[in-house]
Amino acid sequence: KRMCFIQYLMKSKMFCEVKGYVWRDEYQLRGLPHCHILLWTDFDTEDIDAIDSVITCKLPDDPRYENLNKINDLITLIKKYETHYHSKSSRPDSESECSYHYPQEVKDKTEIINGRYIFKRGINDLLIVPHNPKLVSLYRAHLEIEPVYYNSCIGYVMKYATKYSDSGNVSISQDRRYCGKPIGKDNDLRSFFFNHILYQVVSALLLLLGMEH
């Protein structure tokens, strides 16, 4: 199912042409699995209109939906799968603030502030996480989607996406590019990527050999 999802993203070019990807399986709570997927694409993450066309934090209210049953079904799916619920890790008690900053604020437009995307939201959307409605309707599951704006964020995202991996996969095309720009041999994104993945392999071997404490 995971690879079918990745293949769909690649073939549909929903987020433009995919140049590379890495995924990591993770098991939380009572062994429930989920997957973190990081894509490298030609998508222009500075184009707010392009971002709004594929990622939203709003419940559907587009009058272009002619089939009321379909829009009601989508609303039900988004409320079920794309709504943030506080856990003990994000909000230990009722007096604490959510570490993920939910509920969010009402915004009349999507903006990039201090390198973070602040998505357009109405009063009924304050707990809705970033998602793509088409993917939610197709896969009927939780699919939170976040664009990466700064190059400096890549290292953090890569570290998070590959830490303590239960299983994972790496794929990079020959035409290595990020936001339409070539990634050369000395580029810090490429060197971090390979060094971090190499460390995971070495760490795993040492652990298997009983040489890492």
XYZ file of C-alpha atoms in Angstrom:
213
model
C 0.000 0.000 0.000
C 2.863 2.352 0.841
C 4.639 1.816 -2.457
C 1.368 2.091 -4.387
C 0.871 5.482 -2.735
C 4.385 6.633 -3.663
C 3.930 5.360 -7.231
C 0.658 7.280 -7.479
C 2.381 10.507 -6.394
C 5.105 9.928 -8.960
C 2.803 9.080 -11.857
C 0.157 11.735 -11.143
C 2.814 14.459 -10.654
C 0.447 16.050 -8.168
C 3.433 17.744 -6.564
C 5.337 18.018 -9.865
C 7.976 15.530 -10.964
C 9.433 13.460 -8.127
C 13.240 13.404 -8.256
C 13.814 11.354 -5.130
C 12.145 10.030 -2.014
C 12.795 8.427 1.347
C 10.287 6.704 3.609
C 10.269 5.357 7.129
C 7.815 3.050 8.874
C 7.019 3.834 12.491
C 4.940 2.044 15.108
C 3.348 3.971 17.955
C 0.769 3.558 20.695
C -0.414 -0.073 20.569
C 1.705 -0.986 17.556
C -0.286 1.092 15.069
C 1.862 1.609 11.949
C 2.262 4.823 10.008
C 4.778 6.038 7.459
C 6.790 9.235 7.025
C 7.513 10.007 3.362
C 9.840 12.773 2.175
C 9.748 13.759 -1.513
C 12.193 15.800 -3.574
C 10.290 17.419 -6.447
C 10.394 20.351 -8.869
C 7.508 21.987 -6.995
C 8.040 25.702 -6.370
C 7.514 25.961 -2.609
C 7.632 29.774 -2.793
C 4.529 29.912 -5.002
C 1.667 30.429 -2.531
C -1.025 29.954 -5.207
C 0.557 26.630 -6.209
C 0.688 25.547 -2.550
C -2.982 26.454 -2.053
C -3.938 24.425 -5.122
C -2.661 21.144 -3.628
C -2.577 21.645 0.154
C -5.360 22.997 2.337
C -6.376 23.240 5.981
C -10.013 23.982 5.235
C -13.161 21.917 5.144
C -14.528 21.853 1.573
C -17.019 24.601 0.775
C -16.313 25.050 -2.932
C -19.576 25.744 -4.838
C -18.094 23.990 -7.878
C -18.888 20.660 -6.180
C -22.116 19.692 -7.914
C -22.665 16.416 -6.112
C -23.700 17.224 -2.555
C -23.216 13.598 -1.471
C -19.584 13.719 -2.550
C -18.814 16.925 -0.683
C -20.571 15.624 2.437
C -18.540 12.415 2.216
C -15.321 14.456 1.921
C -16.261 16.598 4.922
C -16.854 13.419 6.945
C -13.481 11.982 5.903
C -11.579 15.184 6.724
C -13.232 15.503 10.126
C -12.375 11.863 10.843
C -8.820 11.682 9.492
C -7.465 15.240 9.177
C -8.485 16.733 12.517
C -5.861 17.250 15.223
C -6.629 15.574 18.534
C -4.559 16.395 21.593
C -2.512 13.535 22.989
C -0.585 13.387 26.265
C 2.625 14.088 24.367
C 1.262 17.192 22.598
C -0.786 18.488 25.538
C -0.109 16.796 28.903
C -3.041 18.479 30.652
C -5.853 20.934 30.052
C -3.730 23.833 31.314
C -0.899 23.213 28.856
C -0.576 24.647 25.360
C -0.472 22.204 22.470
C 3.103 21.649 21.271
C 1.775 21.618 17.690
C 0.035 24.984 18.219
C -3.525 23.715 17.807
C -6.051 25.174 17.581
C -4.529 27.432 14.927
C -5.588 31.017 14.210
C -8.079 32.202 11.613
C -6.203 33.374 8.486
C -7.714 34.888 5.350
C -4.748 33.830 3.213
C -1.780 31.465 3.250
C 1.530 33.099 4.176
C 5.161 32.176 4.805
C 6.234 33.630 8.155
C 9.718 32.998 9.565
C 10.150 30.074 7.189
C 6.883 28.406 8.243
C 3.693 28.028 6.250
C 0.697 29.574 7.966
C -2.258 28.183 6.037
C -5.557 29.856 5.235
C -8.220 28.830 7.761
C -11.766 29.764 8.721
C -13.375 29.608 12.146
C -14.415 25.964 11.552
C -10.940 24.877 10.395
C -8.761 25.621 13.423
C -8.052 21.936 14.151
C -7.698 20.788 10.511
C -4.179 19.635 9.546
C -2.617 20.309 6.106
C -3.884 17.769 3.572
C -4.849 17.188 -0.047
C -8.602 16.507 -0.453
C -8.130 14.258 -3.478
C -5.676 12.005 -1.636
C -7.979 11.842 1.384
C -10.914 10.796 -0.800
C -8.796 8.181 -2.612
C -7.026 6.591 0.353
C -9.512 7.391 3.142
C -6.794 7.670 5.775
C -4.796 10.276 7.689
C -2.464 11.995 5.207
C -0.811 15.110 6.605
C 1.180 16.980 3.961
C 3.709 19.733 4.692
C 5.878 21.626 2.179
C 9.527 22.304 3.080
C 10.555 25.907 2.460
C 14.164 26.447 3.544
C 17.157 24.361 2.483
C 18.240 24.508 6.111
C 15.116 22.545 7.062
C 16.162 19.561 4.946
C 18.746 18.331 7.444
C 16.240 18.366 10.293
C 13.532 16.675 8.208
C 15.963 14.001 6.992
C 17.136 13.335 10.547
C 13.557 13.048 11.773
C 12.429 10.908 8.836
C 15.202 8.336 9.259
C 15.817 8.116 13.018
C 15.381 4.659 14.561
C 13.955 3.319 11.321
C 11.996 0.063 11.502
C 12.284 -0.098 7.718
C 12.945 2.394 4.977
C 13.898 3.039 1.392
C 15.929 5.622 -0.494
C 15.652 6.540 -4.161
C 17.439 9.392 -5.961
C 17.338 9.973 -9.701
C 20.431 10.861 -11.712
C 19.096 14.381 -12.249
C 19.535 15.583 -8.683
C 17.631 18.844 -8.214
C 15.867 20.710 -5.436
C 13.281 23.397 -6.272
C 14.472 23.206 -9.876
C 18.117 23.849 -8.945
C 20.905 21.266 -9.406
C 22.309 19.541 -6.319
C 26.039 19.143 -6.889
C 28.490 16.792 -5.217
C 29.503 19.432 -2.660
C 25.983 20.573 -1.852
C 25.228 20.314 1.871
C 21.821 18.726 1.210
C 23.369 15.854 -0.728
C 26.266 15.339 1.693
C 23.952 15.356 4.727
C 21.607 12.925 3.027
C 24.266 10.341 2.232
C 26.225 10.789 5.464
C 23.100 10.375 7.581
C 21.917 7.280 5.718
C 25.425 5.812 5.912
C 25.491 6.382 9.658
C 22.213 4.514 10.045
C 23.663 1.498 8.176
C 26.897 1.502 10.189
C 24.974 1.924 13.445
C 22.750 -1.020 12.561
C 25.764 -3.246 11.762
C 27.507 -2.331 15.010
C 24.347 -3.055 16.936
C 23.969 -6.466 15.286
C 27.601 -7.264 16.085
C 27.137 -6.206 19.689
C 29.717 -3.431 19.338
C 27.438 -0.428 20.018
C 26.335 0.439 23.549
